[in-house]
XYZ file of C-alpha atoms in Angstrom:
235
model
C -31.274 -4.150 -21.574
C -32.715 -5.812 -18.599
C -35.398 -4.022 -16.813
C -35.886 -1.556 -19.528
C -39.703 -1.092 -19.226
C -39.599 -1.578 -15.454
C -37.156 1.733 -15.282
C -39.234 3.928 -17.422
C -42.331 3.534 -15.019
C -43.233 7.030 -13.357
C -43.595 5.481 -9.949
C -40.590 3.074 -10.084
C -38.605 6.629 -10.990
C -40.106 8.502 -8.274
C -39.476 5.986 -5.657
C -35.796 5.056 -6.924
C -33.628 6.721 -4.799
C -35.743 6.668 -1.329
C -35.736 2.592 -1.790
C -31.912 2.561 -2.546
C -30.128 4.911 -0.587
C -32.102 5.738 2.451
C -31.068 4.285 5.538
C -28.305 1.863 4.994
C -28.193 2.667 1.437
C -26.921 6.101 2.232
C -23.538 4.251 2.577
C -24.098 2.810 -0.621
C -24.940 6.379 -2.327
C -21.559 7.640 -0.296
C -19.273 5.144 -1.671
C -20.377 5.239 -5.253
C -19.821 9.014 -5.655
C -16.692 8.620 -4.198
C -15.513 5.977 -6.498
C -16.614 8.203 -9.335
C -14.845 11.389 -8.097
C -11.561 9.213 -7.124
C -11.591 7.771 -10.798
C -12.129 11.003 -12.755
C -10.315 13.426 -10.567
C -10.628 16.861 -10.992
C -13.695 17.881 -13.258
C -13.161 21.337 -13.790
C -13.978 22.352 -17.412
C -13.632 18.246 -18.114
C -16.428 17.044 -20.784
C -18.194 14.351 -19.416
C -21.088 11.749 -20.145
C -22.829 9.747 -17.913
C -24.488 6.433 -19.561
C -27.777 5.407 -17.727
C -27.786 8.469 -15.498
C -31.052 7.627 -14.052
C -32.132 10.441 -11.663
C -28.747 12.435 -11.956
C -27.128 11.269 -8.644
C -23.681 11.561 -10.391
C -24.685 13.899 -13.223
C -25.490 16.858 -10.532
C -22.725 16.355 -8.363
C -20.362 16.592 -11.216
C -22.211 19.956 -12.588
C -21.963 21.250 -9.142
C -17.820 20.394 -9.577
C -17.503 22.344 -12.532
C -17.900 19.621 -14.899
C -19.575 19.827 -18.351
C -21.871 16.927 -18.332
C -24.221 15.376 -20.413
C -26.550 12.558 -18.653
C -27.973 10.127 -20.880
C -31.120 7.892 -19.924
C -33.406 5.660 -22.052
C -35.945 6.382 -19.011
C -37.921 9.569 -19.729
C -39.373 9.131 -16.193
C -35.888 8.914 -14.616
C -34.616 11.736 -16.798
C -37.491 14.206 -15.157
C -36.771 13.182 -11.710
C -32.868 14.310 -13.111
C -34.308 17.394 -14.045
C -35.682 18.513 -11.069
C -32.457 17.403 -8.959
C -30.621 19.911 -11.085
C -33.091 22.547 -10.662
C -32.903 22.278 -6.436
C -29.340 22.324 -6.774
C -29.191 25.304 -8.954
C -27.210 23.857 -11.625
C -29.806 22.994 -14.579
C -28.021 25.412 -16.632
C -24.526 23.700 -16.298
C -25.825 20.248 -17.855
C -27.790 18.549 -20.063
C -29.895 15.383 -19.718
C -30.559 13.412 -23.239
C -32.614 10.507 -23.764
C -31.240 7.855 -25.701
C -29.927 4.243 -26.504
C -26.291 3.234 -24.937
C -25.725 1.182 -27.908
C -26.105 3.870 -30.383
C -24.353 6.985 -28.712
C -25.789 10.535 -30.679
C -22.153 11.819 -30.620
C -18.985 11.781 -32.819
C -15.734 9.971 -31.872
C -13.844 11.175 -29.081
C -15.940 13.774 -27.974
C -15.544 13.433 -24.254
C -12.536 13.506 -22.027
C -14.345 10.848 -20.011
C -17.530 8.641 -20.601
C -18.731 6.578 -17.129
C -21.518 4.166 -16.080
C -22.534 3.344 -13.182
C -25.336 0.425 -12.072
C -25.201 -0.326 -15.893
C -23.016 -3.453 -16.728
C -25.229 -5.791 -14.778
C -28.371 -5.081 -16.759
C -26.613 -5.367 -20.046
C -26.995 -8.009 -22.390
C -24.287 -7.144 -24.721
C -21.957 -5.504 -22.715
C -18.957 -5.799 -25.106
C -21.092 -3.419 -27.622
C -21.657 -1.035 -24.984
C -18.403 -1.131 -23.694
C -17.008 -0.480 -27.785
C -19.594 2.542 -27.743
C -18.321 4.059 -24.725
C -14.792 4.053 -25.685
C -15.714 5.097 -29.060
C -16.632 9.017 -27.711
C -14.098 8.961 -25.140
C -10.934 10.651 -25.875
C -9.260 9.800 -22.787
C -11.153 7.726 -19.997
C -13.869 5.384 -19.337
C -15.105 4.207 -15.708
C -17.665 1.662 -14.938
C -18.570 -1.076 -12.322
C -19.660 -4.808 -12.318
C -20.966 -6.779 -9.743
C -18.631 -9.729 -9.566
C -19.500 -13.532 -9.710
C -17.678 -15.178 -6.924
C -19.551 -12.657 -4.655
C -21.968 -13.079 -1.955
C -24.362 -11.650 -4.696
C -24.135 -14.932 -6.195
C -26.029 -16.428 -3.542
C -29.480 -14.782 -4.058
C -28.820 -13.653 -7.610
C -31.350 -15.593 -9.353
C -34.116 -14.673 -6.620
C -34.127 -11.097 -7.945
C -37.082 -9.985 -10.356
C -34.466 -9.293 -13.328
C -31.354 -10.914 -11.669
C -28.291 -9.502 -12.377
C -25.099 -10.014 -14.990
C -22.129 -11.075 -12.944
C -18.636 -11.024 -13.890
C -15.303 -12.552 -13.409
C -12.357 -10.447 -13.384
C -11.001 -12.096 -16.584
C -14.367 -11.446 -18.350
C -14.109 -7.581 -17.979
C -10.395 -7.706 -18.630
C -11.257 -9.556 -22.122
C -13.969 -6.811 -22.583
C -11.216 -3.995 -22.042
C -8.943 -5.282 -24.273
C -11.908 -5.869 -27.342
C -12.862 -2.212 -26.939
C -8.943 -1.306 -27.081
C -8.999 0.116 -23.464
C -6.084 -0.415 -21.129
C -6.677 -0.697 -17.316
C -5.500 1.763 -15.030
C -7.348 1.125 -11.791
C -9.477 -1.189 -10.015
C -11.144 -1.144 -6.602
C -13.298 -3.951 -5.093
C -15.395 -3.443 -2.350
C -18.684 -4.258 0.199
C -18.204 -8.031 0.865
C -21.897 -7.722 2.235
C -24.058 -6.994 -0.646
C -25.851 -3.840 -1.244
C -29.525 -5.056 -0.799
C -28.628 -6.232 2.918
C -27.727 -2.558 3.897
C -30.649 -0.803 2.058
C -32.711 -3.205 4.752
C -31.071 -1.750 7.870
C -31.503 1.562 9.728
C -28.150 3.776 9.264
C -26.978 3.556 12.965
C -26.950 -0.189 12.939
C -25.187 -0.226 9.082
C -22.428 1.857 10.119
C -20.504 -0.422 12.549
C -21.466 -3.174 9.881
C -20.109 -1.130 6.907
C -16.762 -0.543 9.247
C -16.736 -4.414 9.911
C -17.385 -5.087 5.868
C -14.027 -2.619 5.071
C -12.119 -3.784 7.300
C -12.759 -7.668 5.966
C -12.520 -6.068 2.383
C -8.730 -4.632 3.444
C -7.269 -8.525 3.943
C -5.293 -9.837 1.014
C -7.940 -12.499 -0.200
C -10.953 -9.943 0.080
C -10.987 -8.846 -3.401
C -12.070 -12.063 -4.967
C -15.608 -11.989 -2.478
C -16.145 -8.250 -3.213
C -19.815 -7.688 -4.510
C -18.798 -4.607 -6.356
C -15.625 -3.644 -8.544
C -15.235 -0.200 -9.684
C -13.081 -0.442 -13.384
C -11.189 2.852 -14.640
C -9.567 2.266 -18.147
C -7.615 4.421 -20.303
C -8.663 4.743 -24.192
C -5.346 3.294 -26.028
């Protein structure tokens, strides 16, 4: 995984959400959480696994909504932040955080109703292996997102310290086929890249986001979207 050591640093974990989801980044947080809720649907009594859960943004959110959820991450520092978030939200007894490797999930086949990963596949060096392992432990559904190769992100991706793996739709479809997953739904969003929104105040970001969404609704816009959210069913 790209950035594996970087994400394990205490200072990175402590500043992670403030740097990404404050200011205009709040719009990103809101959209990502809605994408997860849309993909998973009602979560009461669902058995859910989140891969690369980081600081537990989604893990805690789903626990608050009644999911029986495990958040797995390779970074002890990120998991520490997640456990504190769960305590603050009063759901520490309703979820489990576990340190582990997404390439070797410590669970039996078909153990979870849904397995999902957000902000993960752009760092994956062997995406086919990771997706197959997610599918192995999922009984029903697998959800994940990707950054897209025909988006504005491709213009500056090489400047980023770790870069990102960018995907074409055909590549994602090939990955799904190889993991024996059937695509159920795909949503494409963010003509402007994430990094842009994180740099500007929320009061400025809101109208720009409105314009971004309007452009994104045009027939040709999907191919230029920065992010895609994929929902697939286990065959």
